[in-house]
JSON list of C-alpha atoms in Angstrom, two decimals:
[
{"chain": "A", "resi": 1, "resn": "MET", "atom": "CA", "xyz": [-37.77, 46.00, 11.44]},
{"chain": "A", "resi": 2, "resn": "LYS", "atom": "CA", "xyz": [-36.20, 43.21, 9.42]},
{"chain": "A", "resi": 3, "resn": "GLU", "atom": "CA", "xyz": [-34.02, 40.83, 11.39]},
{"chain": "A", "resi": 4, "resn": "GLU", "atom": "CA", "xyz": [-30.57, 40.18, 9.92]},
{"chain": "A", "resi": 5, "resn": "PHE", "atom": "CA", "xyz": [-28.57, 37.02, 10.32]},
{"chain": "A", "resi": 6, "resn": "SER", "atom": "CA", "xyz": [-25.00, 36.04, 9.56]},
{"chain": "A", "resi": 7, "resn": "PHE", "atom": "CA", "xyz": [-23.91, 32.51, 8.74]},
{"chain": "A", "resi": 8, "resn": "ARG", "atom": "CA", "xyz": [-20.78, 30.39, 9.20]},
{"chain": "A", "resi": 9, "resn": "PHE", "atom": "CA", "xyz": [-20.49, 27.15, 7.29]},
{"chain": "A", "resi": 10, "resn": "GLN", "atom": "CA", "xyz": [-18.01, 24.30, 7.39]},
{"chain": "A", "resi": 11, "resn": "VAL", "atom": "CA", "xyz": [-17.92, 21.16, 5.24]},
{"chain": "A", "resi": 12, "resn": "LYS", "atom": "CA", "xyz": [-17.58, 18.09, 7.45]},
{"chain": "A", "resi": 13, "resn": "LYS", "atom": "CA", "xyz": [-17.95, 15.20, 5.03]},
{"chain": "A", "resi": 14, "resn": "VAL", "atom": "CA", "xyz": [-18.60, 14.47, 1.35]},
{"chain": "A", "resi": 15, "resn": "GLU", "atom": "CA", "xyz": [-19.90, 11.14, 0.10]},
{"chain": "A", "resi": 16, "resn": "GLU", "atom": "CA", "xyz": [-21.09, 9.71, -3.21]},
{"chain": "A", "resi": 17, "resn": "ALA", "atom": "CA", "xyz": [-24.89, 9.46, -3.58]},
{"chain": "A", "resi": 18, "resn": "TYR", "atom": "CA", "xyz": [-24.86, 6.45, -5.96]},
{"chain": "A", "resi": 19, "resn": "ASP", "atom": "CA", "xyz": [-28.06, 7.61, -7.64]},
{"chain": "A", "resi": 20, "resn": "GLY", "atom": "CA", "xyz": [-26.91, 7.37, -11.27]},
{"chain": "A", "resi": 21, "resn": "ASN", "atom": "CA", "xyz": [-26.56, 11.17, -11.65]},
{"chain": "A", "resi": 22, "resn": "GLU", "atom": "CA", "xyz": [-23.01, 11.46, -10.30]},
{"chain": "A", "resi": 23, "resn": "SER", "atom": "CA", "xyz": [-24.44, 13.23, -7.26]},
{"chain": "A", "resi": 24, "resn": "ARG", "atom": "CA", "xyz": [-22.67, 13.82, -3.98]},
{"chain": "A", "resi": 25, "resn": "HIS", "atom": "CA", "xyz": [-23.96, 14.53, -0.49]},
{"chain": "A", "resi": 26, "resn": "VAL", "atom": "CA", "xyz": [-22.17, 17.21, 1.48]},
{"chain": "A", "resi": 27, "resn": "HIS", "atom": "CA", "xyz": [-22.60, 17.36, 5.28]},
{"chain": "A", "resi": 28, "resn": "VAL", "atom": "CA", "xyz": [-22.32, 21.00, 6.34]},
{"chain": "A", "resi": 29, "resn": "LEU", "atom": "CA", "xyz": [-22.10, 22.39, 9.87]},
{"chain": "A", "resi": 30, "resn": "ALA", "atom": "CA", "xyz": [-23.98, 25.70, 9.97]},
{"chain": "A", "resi": 31, "resn": "LYS", "atom": "CA", "xyz": [-23.96, 28.36, 12.65]},
{"chain": "A", "resi": 32, "resn": "VAL", "atom": "CA", "xyz": [-26.48, 31.21, 12.55]},
{"chain": "A", "resi": 33, "resn": "PHE", "atom": "CA", "xyz": [-25.79, 34.45, 14.40]},
{"chain": "A", "resi": 34, "resn": "ASP", "atom": "CA", "xyz": [-28.07, 37.41, 15.04]},
{"chain": "A", "resi": 35, "resn": "GLN", "atom": "CA", "xyz": [-27.22, 41.12, 14.71]},
{"chain": "A", "resi": 36, "resn": "GLU", "atom": "CA", "xyz": [-25.43, 41.13, 18.07]},
{"chain": "A", "resi": 37, "resn": "LYS", "atom": "CA", "xyz": [-23.22, 38.21, 16.91]},
{"chain": "A", "resi": 38, "resn": "GLU", "atom": "CA", "xyz": [-24.89, 35.83, 19.37]},
{"chain": "A", "resi": 39, "resn": "LEU", "atom": "CA", "xyz": [-25.27, 32.21, 18.28]},
{"chain": "A", "resi": 40, "resn": "ILE", "atom": "CA", "xyz": [-28.97, 31.50, 17.77]},
{"chain": "A", "resi": 41, "resn": "HIS", "atom": "CA", "xyz": [-28.75, 28.18, 15.94]},
{"chain": "A", "resi": 42, "resn": "GLU", "atom": "CA", "xyz": [-26.24, 25.45, 15.15]},
{"chain": "A", "resi": 43, "resn": "GLY", "atom": "CA", "xyz": [-26.90, 22.32, 13.13]},
{"chain": "A", "resi": 44, "resn": "MET", "atom": "CA", "xyz": [-25.68, 19.76, 10.61]},
{"chain": "A", "resi": 45, "resn": "TYR", "atom": "CA", "xyz": [-27.35, 19.82, 7.19]},
{"chain": "A", "resi": 46, "resn": "ARG", "atom": "CA", "xyz": [-27.06, 17.67, 4.08]},
{"chain": "A", "resi": 47, "resn": "VAL", "atom": "CA", "xyz": [-26.78, 19.22, 0.63]},
{"chain": "A", "resi": 48, "resn": "LYS", "atom": "CA", "xyz": [-26.96, 17.16, -2.57]},
{"chain": "A", "resi": 49, "resn": "PHE", "atom": "CA", "xyz": [-25.26, 18.45, -5.70]},
{"chain": "A", "resi": 50, "resn": "ASN", "atom": "CA", "xyz": [-24.60, 17.31, -9.26]},
{"chain": "A", "resi": 51, "resn": "GLU", "atom": "CA", "xyz": [-24.06, 19.01, -12.61]},
{"chain": "A", "resi": 52, "resn": "ILE", "atom": "CA", "xyz": [-27.75, 20.03, -12.70]},
{"chain": "A", "resi": 53, "resn": "GLY", "atom": "CA", "xyz": [-27.86, 21.93, -9.43]},
{"chain": "A", "resi": 54, "resn": "ILE", "atom": "CA", "xyz": [-27.49, 22.20, -5.67]},
{"chain": "A", "resi": 55, "resn": "PHE", "atom": "CA", "xyz": [-30.28, 20.87, -3.46]},
{"chain": "A", "resi": 56, "resn": "PRO", "atom": "CA", "xyz": [-30.33, 21.25, 0.34]},
{"chain": "A", "resi": 57, "resn": "PHE", "atom": "CA", "xyz": [-32.46, 18.63, 2.09]},
{"chain": "A", "resi": 58, "resn": "PRO", "atom": "CA", "xyz": [-35.65, 20.47, 3.21]},
{"chain": "A", "resi": 59, "resn": "ALA", "atom": "CA", "xyz": [-36.40, 17.85, 5.88]},
{"chain": "A", "resi": 60, "resn": "ASP", "atom": "CA", "xyz": [-33.06, 18.54, 7.62]},
{"chain": "A", "resi": 61, "resn": "ILE", "atom": "CA", "xyz": [-33.76, 22.26, 7.74]},
{"chain": "A", "resi": 62, "resn": "ALA", "atom": "CA", "xyz": [-37.46, 22.01, 8.70]},
{"chain": "A", "resi": 63, "resn": "GLY", "atom": "CA", "xyz": [-36.65, 19.54, 11.46]},
{"chain": "A", "resi": 64, "resn": "GLN", "atom": "CA", "xyz": [-34.19, 21.89, 13.15]},
{"chain": "A", "resi": 65, "resn": "VAL", "atom": "CA", "xyz": [-35.38, 25.44, 12.37]},
{"chain": "A", "resi": 66, "resn": "GLN", "atom": "CA", "xyz": [-38.88, 26.61, 13.33]},
{"chain": "A", "resi": 67, "resn": "SER", "atom": "CA", "xyz": [-38.89, 30.06, 11.67]},
{"chain": "A", "resi": 68, "resn": "LYS", "atom": "CA", "xyz": [-40.06, 29.83, 8.03]},
{"chain": "A", "resi": 69, "resn": "ALA", "atom": "CA", "xyz": [-38.11, 32.96, 7.09]},
{"chain": "A", "resi": 70, "resn": "LEU", "atom": "CA", "xyz": [-34.90, 31.52, 8.56]},
{"chain": "A", "resi": 71, "resn": "GLN", "atom": "CA", "xyz": [-35.56, 28.18, 6.82]},
{"chain": "A", "resi": 72, "resn": "ARG", "atom": "CA", "xyz": [-35.75, 29.88, 3.42]},
{"chain": "A", "resi": 73, "resn": "LEU", "atom": "CA", "xyz": [-32.73, 32.02, 4.12]},
{"chain": "A", "resi": 74, "resn": "LEU", "atom": "CA", "xyz": [-30.69, 29.01, 5.29]},
{"chain": "A", "resi": 75, "resn": "MET", "atom": "CA", "xyz": [-31.54, 27.13, 2.07]},
{"chain": "A", "resi": 76, "resn": "VAL", "atom": "CA", "xyz": [-30.36, 30.04, -0.07]},
{"chain": "A", "resi": 77, "resn": "GLU", "atom": "CA", "xyz": [-27.18, 30.51, 1.95]},
{"chain": "A", "resi": 78, "resn": "LEU", "atom": "CA", "xyz": [-26.31, 26.79, 1.84]},
{"chain": "A", "resi": 79, "resn": "LYS", "atom": "CA", "xyz": [-26.62, 26.86, -1.96]},
{"chain": "A", "resi": 80, "resn": "ARG", "atom": "CA", "xyz": [-24.49, 29.99, -2.14]},
{"chain": "A", "resi": 81, "resn": "TYR", "atom": "CA", "xyz": [-21.84, 28.39, 0.07]},
{"chain": "A", "resi": 82, "resn": "ILE", "atom": "CA", "xyz": [-21.59, 25.13, -1.90]},
{"chain": "A", "resi": 83, "resn": "LYS", "atom": "CA", "xyz": [-21.73, 26.58, -5.44]},
{"chain": "A", "resi": 84, "resn": "PRO", "atom": "CA", "xyz": [-18.12, 27.88, -5.73]},
{"chain": "A", "resi": 85, "resn": "GLN", "atom": "CA", "xyz": [-16.74, 24.71, -4.12]},
{"chain": "A", "resi": 86, "resn": "ARG", "atom": "CA", "xyz": [-18.53, 22.10, -6.27]},
{"chain": "A", "resi": 87, "resn": "LYS", "atom": "CA", "xyz": [-15.54, 21.31, -8.46]},
{"chain": "A", "resi": 88, "resn": "PHE", "atom": "CA", "xyz": [-13.27, 20.77, -5.44]},
{"chain": "A", "resi": 89, "resn": "LEU", "atom": "CA", "xyz": [-15.50, 18.71, -3.13]},
{"chain": "A", "resi": 90, "resn": "THR", "atom": "CA", "xyz": [-14.22, 15.16, -3.28]},
{"chain": "A", "resi": 91, "resn": "PRO", "atom": "CA", "xyz": [-15.51, 12.29, -1.10]},
{"chain": "A", "resi": 92, "resn": "GLY", "atom": "CA", "xyz": [-13.96, 12.10, 2.32]},
{"chain": "A", "resi": 93, "resn": "GLU", "atom": "CA", "xyz": [-13.76, 13.71, 5.78]},
{"chain": "A", "resi": 94, "resn": "TYR", "atom": "CA", "xyz": [-12.75, 17.35, 6.14]},
{"chain": "A", "resi": 95, "resn": "LYS", "atom": "CA", "xyz": [-10.84, 18.95, 9.00]},
{"chain": "A", "resi": 96, "resn": "PRO", "atom": "CA", "xyz": [-12.31, 21.90, 10.93]},
{"chain": "A", "resi": 97, "resn": "VAL", "atom": "CA", "xyz": [-11.19, 25.31, 9.76]},
{"chain": "A", "resi": 98, "resn": "TRP", "atom": "CA", "xyz": [-12.51, 27.33, 12.72]}
]
């Protein structure tokens, strides 16, 4: 049986990357819940984005999550979370929403 997860994300901070590509680093708090809505993982992850694409930092994810399937799923979900917000993410600190 395939295990299903649900995710909650929250942007904590956005900062300029100063890499010449107009990139920004987003610090995202992620909570992962199982089917019974129990918290199974919580962590802070960095995601880099620019006009070319959205790139979660694999080292952040691999260092905190042991399951390879959950690592891949978390990468996909982080990209999906950041994509619609790219135009609105300006450098600075962000207040908690939940």
